[in-house]
XYZ file of C-alpha atoms in Angstrom:
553
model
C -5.799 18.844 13.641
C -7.070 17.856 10.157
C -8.248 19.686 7.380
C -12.152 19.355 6.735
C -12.371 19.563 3.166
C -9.423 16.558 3.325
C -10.870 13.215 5.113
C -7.768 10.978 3.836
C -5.447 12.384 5.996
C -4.758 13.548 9.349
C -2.368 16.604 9.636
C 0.114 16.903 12.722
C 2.035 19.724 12.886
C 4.871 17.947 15.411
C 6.711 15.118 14.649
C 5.024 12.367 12.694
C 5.806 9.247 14.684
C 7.971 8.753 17.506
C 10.717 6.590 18.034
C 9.709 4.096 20.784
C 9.516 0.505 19.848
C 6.454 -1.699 20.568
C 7.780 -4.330 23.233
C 7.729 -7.406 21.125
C 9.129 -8.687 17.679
C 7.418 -7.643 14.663
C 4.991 -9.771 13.511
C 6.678 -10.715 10.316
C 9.846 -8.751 9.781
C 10.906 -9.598 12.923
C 11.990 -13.621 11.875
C 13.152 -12.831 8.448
C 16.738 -11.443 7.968
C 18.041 -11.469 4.609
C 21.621 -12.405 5.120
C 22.978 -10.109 2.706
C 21.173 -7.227 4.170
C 21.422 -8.506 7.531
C 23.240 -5.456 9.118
C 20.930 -2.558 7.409
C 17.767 -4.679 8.975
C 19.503 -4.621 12.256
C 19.939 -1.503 12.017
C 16.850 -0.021 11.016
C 14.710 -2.477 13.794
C 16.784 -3.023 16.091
C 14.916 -6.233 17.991
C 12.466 -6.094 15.114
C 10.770 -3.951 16.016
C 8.365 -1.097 14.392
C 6.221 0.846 16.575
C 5.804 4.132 16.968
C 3.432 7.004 18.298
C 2.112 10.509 17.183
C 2.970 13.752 19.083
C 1.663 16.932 19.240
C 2.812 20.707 18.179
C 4.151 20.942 21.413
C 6.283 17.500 21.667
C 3.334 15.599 23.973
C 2.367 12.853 22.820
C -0.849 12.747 21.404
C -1.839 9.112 22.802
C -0.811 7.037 25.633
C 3.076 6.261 25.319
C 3.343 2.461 24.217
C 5.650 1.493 26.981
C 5.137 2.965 30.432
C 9.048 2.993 30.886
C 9.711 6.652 32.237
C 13.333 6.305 31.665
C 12.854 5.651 27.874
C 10.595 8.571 27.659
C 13.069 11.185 28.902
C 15.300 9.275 26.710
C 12.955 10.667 23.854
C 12.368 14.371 25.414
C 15.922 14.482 25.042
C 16.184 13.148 21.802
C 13.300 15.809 20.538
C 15.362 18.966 22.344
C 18.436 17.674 20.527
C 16.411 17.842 17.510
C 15.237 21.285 18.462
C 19.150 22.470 19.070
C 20.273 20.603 15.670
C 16.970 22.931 13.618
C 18.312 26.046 15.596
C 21.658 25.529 14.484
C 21.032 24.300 11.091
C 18.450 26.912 10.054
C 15.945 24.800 9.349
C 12.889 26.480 8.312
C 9.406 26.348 6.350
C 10.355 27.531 2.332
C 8.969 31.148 1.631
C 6.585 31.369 -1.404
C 5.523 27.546 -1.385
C 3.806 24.624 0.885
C 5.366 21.237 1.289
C 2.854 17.864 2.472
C 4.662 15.297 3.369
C 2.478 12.047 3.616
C 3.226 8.548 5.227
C 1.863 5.689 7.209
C 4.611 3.311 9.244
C 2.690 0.669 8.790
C 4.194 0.380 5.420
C 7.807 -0.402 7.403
C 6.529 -3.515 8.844
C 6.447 -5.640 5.576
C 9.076 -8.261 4.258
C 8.805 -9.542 0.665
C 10.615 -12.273 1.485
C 14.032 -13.287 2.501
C 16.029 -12.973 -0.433
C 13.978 -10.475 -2.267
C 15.873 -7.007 -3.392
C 12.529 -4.788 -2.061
C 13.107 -3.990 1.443
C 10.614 -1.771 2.946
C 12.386 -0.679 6.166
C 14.227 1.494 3.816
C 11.474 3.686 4.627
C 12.211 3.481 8.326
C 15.629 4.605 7.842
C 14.556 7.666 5.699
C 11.841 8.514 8.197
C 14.809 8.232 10.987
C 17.196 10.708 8.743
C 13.821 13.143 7.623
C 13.085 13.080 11.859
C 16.647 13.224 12.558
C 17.345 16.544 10.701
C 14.245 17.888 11.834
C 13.064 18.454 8.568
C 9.044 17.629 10.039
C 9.318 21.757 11.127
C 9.897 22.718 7.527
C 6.696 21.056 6.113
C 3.174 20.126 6.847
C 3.221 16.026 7.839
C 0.179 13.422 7.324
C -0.631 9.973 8.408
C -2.063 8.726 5.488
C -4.995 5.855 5.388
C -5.310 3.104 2.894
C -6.963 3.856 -0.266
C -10.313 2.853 -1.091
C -11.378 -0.468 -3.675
C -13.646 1.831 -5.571
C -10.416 4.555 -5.779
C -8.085 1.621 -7.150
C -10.711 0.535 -9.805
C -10.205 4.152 -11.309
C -7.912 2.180 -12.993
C -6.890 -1.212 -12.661
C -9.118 -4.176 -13.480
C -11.791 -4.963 -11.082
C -10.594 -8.653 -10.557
C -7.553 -7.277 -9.854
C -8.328 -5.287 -7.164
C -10.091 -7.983 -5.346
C -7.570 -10.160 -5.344
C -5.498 -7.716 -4.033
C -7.784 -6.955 -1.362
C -8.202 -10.425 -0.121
C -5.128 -12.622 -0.666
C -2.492 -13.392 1.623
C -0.344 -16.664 1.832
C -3.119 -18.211 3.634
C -5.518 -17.312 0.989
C -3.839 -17.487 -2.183
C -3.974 -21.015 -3.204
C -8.009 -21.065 -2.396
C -8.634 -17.778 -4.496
C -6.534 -19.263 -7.254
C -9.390 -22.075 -7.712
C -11.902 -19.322 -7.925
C -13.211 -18.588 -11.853
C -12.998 -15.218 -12.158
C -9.527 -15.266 -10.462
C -8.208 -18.542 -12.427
C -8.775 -16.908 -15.672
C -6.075 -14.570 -15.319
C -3.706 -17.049 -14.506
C -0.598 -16.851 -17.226
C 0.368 -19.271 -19.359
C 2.836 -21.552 -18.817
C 6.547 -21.372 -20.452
C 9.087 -24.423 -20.185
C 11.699 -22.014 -18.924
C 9.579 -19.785 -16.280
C 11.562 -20.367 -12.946
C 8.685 -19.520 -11.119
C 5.235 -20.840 -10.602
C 2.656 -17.692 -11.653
C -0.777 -17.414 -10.331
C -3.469 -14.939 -11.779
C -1.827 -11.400 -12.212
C 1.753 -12.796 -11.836
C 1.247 -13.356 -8.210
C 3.062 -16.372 -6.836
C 3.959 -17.879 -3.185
C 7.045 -19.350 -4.962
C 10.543 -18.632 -4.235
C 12.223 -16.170 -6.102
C 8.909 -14.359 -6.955
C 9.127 -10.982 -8.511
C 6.266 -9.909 -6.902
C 5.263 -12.181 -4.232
C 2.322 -12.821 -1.966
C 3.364 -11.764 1.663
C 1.810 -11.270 5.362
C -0.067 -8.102 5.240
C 0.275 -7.652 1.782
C -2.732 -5.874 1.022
C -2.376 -3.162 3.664
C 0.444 -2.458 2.416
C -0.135 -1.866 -1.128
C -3.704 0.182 -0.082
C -1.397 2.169 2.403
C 1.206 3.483 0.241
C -1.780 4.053 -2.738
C -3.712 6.309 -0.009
C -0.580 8.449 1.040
C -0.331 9.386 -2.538
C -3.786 9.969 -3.398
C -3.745 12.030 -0.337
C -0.542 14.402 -1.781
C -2.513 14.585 -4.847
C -5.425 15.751 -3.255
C -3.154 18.343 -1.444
C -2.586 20.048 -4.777
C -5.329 19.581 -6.403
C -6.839 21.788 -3.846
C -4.409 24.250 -3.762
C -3.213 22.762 0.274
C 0.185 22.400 -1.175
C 2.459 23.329 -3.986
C 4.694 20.025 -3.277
C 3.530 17.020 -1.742
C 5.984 14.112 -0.944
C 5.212 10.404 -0.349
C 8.116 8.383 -0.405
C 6.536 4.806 0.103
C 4.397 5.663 -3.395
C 5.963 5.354 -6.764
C 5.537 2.001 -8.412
C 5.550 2.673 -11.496
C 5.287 -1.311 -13.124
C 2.292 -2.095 -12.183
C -0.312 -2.394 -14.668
C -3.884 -2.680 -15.171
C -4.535 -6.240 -14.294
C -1.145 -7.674 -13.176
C 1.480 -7.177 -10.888
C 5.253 -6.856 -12.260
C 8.920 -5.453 -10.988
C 7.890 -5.532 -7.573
C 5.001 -3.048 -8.256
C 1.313 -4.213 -7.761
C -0.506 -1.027 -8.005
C 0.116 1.628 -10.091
C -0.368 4.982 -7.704
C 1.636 6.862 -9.877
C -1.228 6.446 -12.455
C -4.042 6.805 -9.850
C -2.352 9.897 -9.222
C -2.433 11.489 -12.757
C -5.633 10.170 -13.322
C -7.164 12.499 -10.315
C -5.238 15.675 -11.569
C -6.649 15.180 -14.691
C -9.556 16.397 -13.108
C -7.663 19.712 -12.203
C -4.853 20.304 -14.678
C -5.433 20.746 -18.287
C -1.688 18.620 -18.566
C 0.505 16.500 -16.566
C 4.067 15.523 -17.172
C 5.166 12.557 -15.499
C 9.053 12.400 -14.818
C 11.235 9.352 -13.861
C 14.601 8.928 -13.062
C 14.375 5.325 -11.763
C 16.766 3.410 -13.422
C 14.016 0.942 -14.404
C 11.856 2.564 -17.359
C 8.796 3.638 -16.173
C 6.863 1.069 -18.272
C 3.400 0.855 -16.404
C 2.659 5.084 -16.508
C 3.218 4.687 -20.175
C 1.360 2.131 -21.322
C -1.505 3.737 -19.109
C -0.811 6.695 -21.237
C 0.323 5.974 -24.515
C -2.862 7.406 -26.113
C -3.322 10.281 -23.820
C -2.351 13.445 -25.099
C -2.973 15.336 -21.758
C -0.354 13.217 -20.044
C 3.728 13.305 -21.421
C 5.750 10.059 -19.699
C 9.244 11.461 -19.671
C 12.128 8.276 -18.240
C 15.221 8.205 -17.835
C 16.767 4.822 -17.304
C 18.773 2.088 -18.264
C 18.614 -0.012 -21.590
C 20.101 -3.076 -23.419
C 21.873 -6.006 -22.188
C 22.311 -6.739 -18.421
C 25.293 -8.242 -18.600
C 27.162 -10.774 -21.156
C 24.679 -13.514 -21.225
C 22.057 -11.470 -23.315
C 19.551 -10.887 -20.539
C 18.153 -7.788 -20.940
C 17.155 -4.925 -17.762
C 14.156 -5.431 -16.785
C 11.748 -4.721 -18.236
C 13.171 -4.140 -21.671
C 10.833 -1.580 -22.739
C 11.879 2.391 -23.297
C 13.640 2.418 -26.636
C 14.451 6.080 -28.208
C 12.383 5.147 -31.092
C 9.402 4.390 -28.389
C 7.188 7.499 -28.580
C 4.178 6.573 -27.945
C 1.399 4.475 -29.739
C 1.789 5.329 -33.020
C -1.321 6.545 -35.344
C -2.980 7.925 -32.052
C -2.853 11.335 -30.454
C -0.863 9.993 -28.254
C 2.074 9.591 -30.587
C 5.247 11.755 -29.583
C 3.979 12.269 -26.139
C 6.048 9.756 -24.883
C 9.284 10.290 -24.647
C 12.161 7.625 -23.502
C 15.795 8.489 -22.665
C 18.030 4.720 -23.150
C 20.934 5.215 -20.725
C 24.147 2.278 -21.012
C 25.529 1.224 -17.859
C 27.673 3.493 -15.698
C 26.536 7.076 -16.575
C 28.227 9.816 -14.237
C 26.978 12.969 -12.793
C 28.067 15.451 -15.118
C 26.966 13.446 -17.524
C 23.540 12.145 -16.523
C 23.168 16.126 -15.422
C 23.878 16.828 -19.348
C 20.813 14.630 -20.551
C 18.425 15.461 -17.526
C 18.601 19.068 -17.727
C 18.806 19.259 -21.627
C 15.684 17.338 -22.025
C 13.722 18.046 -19.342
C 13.843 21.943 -20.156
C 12.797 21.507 -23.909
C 9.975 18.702 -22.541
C 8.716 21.404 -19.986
C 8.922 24.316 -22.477
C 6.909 22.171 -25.678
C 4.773 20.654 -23.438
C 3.760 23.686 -20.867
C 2.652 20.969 -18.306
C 0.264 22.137 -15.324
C 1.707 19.978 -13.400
C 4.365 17.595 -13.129
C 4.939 14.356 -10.864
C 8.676 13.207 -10.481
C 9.489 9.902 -9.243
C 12.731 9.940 -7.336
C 13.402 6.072 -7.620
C 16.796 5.769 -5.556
C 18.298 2.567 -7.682
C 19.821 4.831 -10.065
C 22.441 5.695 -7.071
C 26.117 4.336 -7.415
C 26.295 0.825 -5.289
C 22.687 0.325 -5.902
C 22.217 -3.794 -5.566
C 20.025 -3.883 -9.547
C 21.433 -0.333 -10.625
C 23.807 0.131 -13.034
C 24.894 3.704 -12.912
C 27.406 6.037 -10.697
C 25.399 8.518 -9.937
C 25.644 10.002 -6.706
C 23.128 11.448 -3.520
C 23.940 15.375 -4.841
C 23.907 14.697 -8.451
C 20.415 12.692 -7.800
C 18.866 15.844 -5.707
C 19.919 18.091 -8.418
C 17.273 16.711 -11.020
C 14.719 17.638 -7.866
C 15.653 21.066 -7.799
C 15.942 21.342 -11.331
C 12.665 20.110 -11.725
C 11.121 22.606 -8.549
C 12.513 25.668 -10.498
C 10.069 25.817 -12.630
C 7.299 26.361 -9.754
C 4.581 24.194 -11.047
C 2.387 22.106 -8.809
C 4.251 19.111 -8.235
C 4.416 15.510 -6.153
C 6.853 13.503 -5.371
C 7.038 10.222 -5.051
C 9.582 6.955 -4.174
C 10.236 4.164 -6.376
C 13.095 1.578 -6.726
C 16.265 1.524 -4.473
C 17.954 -1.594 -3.149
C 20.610 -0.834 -0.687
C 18.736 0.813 1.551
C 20.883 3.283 3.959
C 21.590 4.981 0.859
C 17.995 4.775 -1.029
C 17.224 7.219 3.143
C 20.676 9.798 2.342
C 18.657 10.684 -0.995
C 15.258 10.555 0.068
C 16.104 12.678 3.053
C 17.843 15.043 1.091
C 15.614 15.294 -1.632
C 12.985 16.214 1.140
C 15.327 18.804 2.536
C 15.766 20.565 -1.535
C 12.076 20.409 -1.330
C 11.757 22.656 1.470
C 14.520 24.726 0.429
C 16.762 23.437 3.152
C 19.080 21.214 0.971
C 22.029 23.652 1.504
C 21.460 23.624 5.251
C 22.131 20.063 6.315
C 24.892 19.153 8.462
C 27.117 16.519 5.859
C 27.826 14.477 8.659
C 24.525 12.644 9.939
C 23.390 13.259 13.240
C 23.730 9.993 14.541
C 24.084 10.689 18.109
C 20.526 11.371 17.493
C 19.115 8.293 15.421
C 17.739 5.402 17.305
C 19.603 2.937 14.950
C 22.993 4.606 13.888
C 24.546 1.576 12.854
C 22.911 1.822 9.679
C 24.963 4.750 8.751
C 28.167 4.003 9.998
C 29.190 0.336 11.509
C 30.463 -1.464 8.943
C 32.560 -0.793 5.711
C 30.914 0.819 2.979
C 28.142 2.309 5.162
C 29.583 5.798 4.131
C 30.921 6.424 7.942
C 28.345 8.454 8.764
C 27.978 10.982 5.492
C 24.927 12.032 4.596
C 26.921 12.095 1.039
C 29.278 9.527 0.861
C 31.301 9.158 -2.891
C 30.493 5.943 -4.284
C 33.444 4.413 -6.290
C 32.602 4.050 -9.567
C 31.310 0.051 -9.785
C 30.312 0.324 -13.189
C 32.055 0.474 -16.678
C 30.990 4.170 -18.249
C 29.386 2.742 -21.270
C 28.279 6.106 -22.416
C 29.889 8.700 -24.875
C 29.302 11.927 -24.939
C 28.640 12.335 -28.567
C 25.588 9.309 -28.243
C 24.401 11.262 -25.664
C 24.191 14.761 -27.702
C 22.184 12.381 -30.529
C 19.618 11.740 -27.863
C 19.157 15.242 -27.195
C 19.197 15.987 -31.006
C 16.483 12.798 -31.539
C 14.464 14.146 -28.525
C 14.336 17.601 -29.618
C 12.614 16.762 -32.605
C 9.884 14.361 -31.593
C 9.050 17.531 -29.307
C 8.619 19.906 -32.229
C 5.307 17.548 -33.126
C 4.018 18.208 -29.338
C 4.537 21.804 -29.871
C 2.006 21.825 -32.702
C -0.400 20.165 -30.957
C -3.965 21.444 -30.344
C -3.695 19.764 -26.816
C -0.722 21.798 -25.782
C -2.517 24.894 -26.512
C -5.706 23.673 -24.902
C -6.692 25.764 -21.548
C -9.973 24.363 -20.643
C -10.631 20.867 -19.517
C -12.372 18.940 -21.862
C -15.529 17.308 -20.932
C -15.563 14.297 -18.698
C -17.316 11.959 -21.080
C -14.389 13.147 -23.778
C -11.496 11.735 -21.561
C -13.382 8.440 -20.154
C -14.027 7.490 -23.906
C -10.174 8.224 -24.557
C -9.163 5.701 -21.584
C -11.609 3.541 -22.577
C -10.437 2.721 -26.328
C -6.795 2.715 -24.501
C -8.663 -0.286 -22.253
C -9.583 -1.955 -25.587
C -5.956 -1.382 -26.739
C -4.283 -3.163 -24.116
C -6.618 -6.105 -23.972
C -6.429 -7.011 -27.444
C -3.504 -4.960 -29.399
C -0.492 -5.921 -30.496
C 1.371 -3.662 -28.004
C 0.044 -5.652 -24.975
C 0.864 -9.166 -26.366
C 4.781 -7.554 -26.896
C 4.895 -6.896 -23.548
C 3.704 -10.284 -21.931
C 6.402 -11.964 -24.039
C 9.405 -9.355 -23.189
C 8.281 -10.160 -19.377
C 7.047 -13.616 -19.594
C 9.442 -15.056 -17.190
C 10.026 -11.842 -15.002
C 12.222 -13.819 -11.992
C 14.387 -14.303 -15.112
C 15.379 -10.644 -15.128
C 19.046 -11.522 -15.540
C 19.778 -8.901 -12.199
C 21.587 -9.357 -9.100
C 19.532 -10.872 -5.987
């Protein structure tokens, strides 16, 4: 069934998608493993590959089964009852007092960046294996999402932009490249780029941050339409939380891609409940600074950015993380009325839990309490885990869920979305769990991973340093612990006080909406901002050569 007043979304109240692979390799991931990630990719596909099918309430399917095989189908009635037995057991249940949407398409799984690129979308598959596993799908309302809509997209980014988008592929790219309107955005060239850039930082080169691939532009419209469709689940009141995992790319700006992000749905997102909410706070604990939400932002004073992430120097040769934006002194654009309503929390390398619990919980409560959002969007980026393949810190799965629940305690509409995460069985433990804290089953999984259930175990527990099949494995401590407690307490003492500015502020105490015309006008001089300040031109340098980032491939 589907709800009428929602046509981006089809609800099923059973599983979302079934297990049984298409017969077949997948069309592109199928002949490209990474070597260095060759055993989660095994794991995760199998013989490459990704199909799967939609059942019912009752556990029929609701089409045709792909393969006529009656042995594999019992194989999968079993699978479902163990399932069934595991929720019995495990008390799995829908949360009393609030609704949960979760929203996905797995067509998003079948998708390879390239062969040596850190993004690896079939993390998704193994979260939707562990989410399925635990049979969290009973605890929560599930979608297929569809792709988003051109005219949706240009709510923000550049029109260009979105066309290119819409139409390139590797097939495509060098003949769109000749076209005028597409040439023009084109970069300029630097003697030390080690990349070829096309218009909006788009290449087909090797070592492309963000790359033109197969099926690229499903894809990106995909993952933007599951999280315009959670959005539009609590806008109208459908849900109090609304997950999509495959959303949160929070780099993207308005007429370029960057860090692996090529549109912003995070910003899409806001923009929509800004239609609803009087004010949003956005939250991110990727450990890549959330740059793209708050440039969008950075005169808005109906929207507080709020990251948490890692700043300075990579490592000893002076390259510094990506994208080197998010300095404590970076409040917003200064002389606005956006000024203070940005707030940025600089973490060194190799943070802890009790530590990184410290800063979270300190500043999120005085944010939340200055502030008085009406809603608040988290994104959950999973490369701020211990062993992450860019991350720098030692945080691990529980400490990671913990800013979730935090952040759920305060009962306020609220969506949640993905982000970064490189090493990808451990980017599904958090995702999975955070899913679980959502529905207020956190405390109820098993610790040990069903794997006797999971199509693709191995993922989880063949080869050293898989966490033998833990849902919360410890992860040794890779990283130096650059940080001292007593820098920390100055960022809480530094943070505190840029808040006592948002506290006075007419917006805060604002209840109504204001008129439309009033917030277009606001976005627009922010348009005029970006194309021509000082602010934007800052930026292009600090990312001019973004393959360059100086992190681990």
């Amino acid at each position: 069934m589907s709800y009428s007043n929602n046509p981006r979304a089809d609800l099923h109240n059973g599983i979302v998608q079934q297990w049984t692979p298409r017969p077949g390799p997948s069309p592109r991931s199928g002949s490209h493993t990474p070597a260095d990630d060759e055993d989660d990719y095994a794991a995760a596909h199998g013989d490459g590959a990704n199909g799967y099918h939609s059942v019912d309430a009752e556990g029929a399917p609701a089409s045709p089964p792909i393969t006529e095989d009656d042995e594999r189908w019992w194989r999968d009635q079993e699978r479902n009852e163990a399932i069934m037995r595991g929720v019995e057991e495990m008390q799995i249940t829908r949360p009393r007092g609030h609704k949960v949407s979760f929203h996905y398409n797995s067509q998003v799984e079948d998708m390879h960046f390239g062969k040596t690129h850190p993004m690896k979308p079939w993390r998704l598959t193994l979260t939707k294996h562990l989410v399925l596993g635990y049979g969290l799908q009973y605890s929560m309302d599930t979608y297929q999402a569809v792709a988003a809509g051109k005219d949706q997209v240009r709510a923000f980014h550049d029109s260009d932009y979105v066309d290119f988008l819409s139409e390139v592929s590797p097939q495509t790219f060098e003949q769109l490249c000749q076209i005028e309107r597409f040439a023009k955005h084109a970069p300029p060239k630097h003697e030390h780029d080690s990349v070829d850039l096309g218009p909006f930082n788009l290449s087909t080169s090797p070592g492309a941050d963000c790359p033109v691939f197969d099926g690229m532009s499903t894809y990106l419209f995909l993952y933007t339409g599951a999280t315009l469709a959670a959005t539009h689940q609590l806008t109208t009141q459908n849900s109090d939380i609304a997950i999509n995992w495959s959303g949160g790319l929070h780099h993207a700006h308005k007429s370029e891609a960057s860090g692996f992000c090529y549109i912003n749905d995070i910003v899409l997102a806001i923009l929509d409940m800004l239609r609803v909410y009087a004010r949003v706070l956005y939250i991110d604990i990727d450990v890549h600074h959330g740059d793209g939400v708050e440039e969008a932002f950075q005169r808005q004073p109906r929207v507080m950015t709020l990251s948490y992430h890692r700043y300075g120097p990579y490592d000893d040769t002076g390259h510094k993380f990506f994208p080197g934006t998010g300095d404590l002194t970076d409040v917003g654009l200064r002389g606005t009325v956006g000024e203070h309503f940005a707030l940025n929390v600089p973490i060194p390398s190799g943070i802890d839990d009790r530590q990184y619990k410290y800063l979270f919980e300190s500043t999120t409560s005085r944010a939340i309490e200055a502030f008085n959002p009406s809603a608040i969007v988290l994104q959950c980026g999973a490369d701020s885990l211990g062993g992450d393949r860019l991350g720098q810190f030692n945080m691990n799965i529980k400490a990671h869920g913990e800013c979730v629940a935090f952040v759920k305690r305060f009962r306020l509409p609220l969506l949640i979305l993905g982000g970064g995460g490189y090493t990808a069985r451990n980017v599904a433990r958090a995702w999975c769990y955070e899913t679980a804290i959502a529905t207020d089953n956190g405390a109820n999984l098993d610790p040990m991973i069903p794997v006797d259930i999971l199509p693709r175990p191995e993922a989880f527990t063949k080869f050293r340093g898989h966490g033998d099949g833990k849902l919360f494995p410890n992860f040794a401590r890779t990283h130096p612990n650059d940080c001292k407690d007593a820098d920390l307490e100055s960022v809480v003492k530094f943070l505190e006080g840029e808040l006592k500015y948002v506290r006075n502020s007419p917006w805060v105490k604002m209840d109504q909406l204001p008129r439309m015309s009033a917030m277009e006008a606001m976005m627009q001089d922010e348009d005029e901002v970006l194309k021509d300040g000082k602010a934007e031109r800052e930026r292009r340098w600090k990312e001019r050569d973004p393959a360059g980032r100086g992190e681990l491939r």
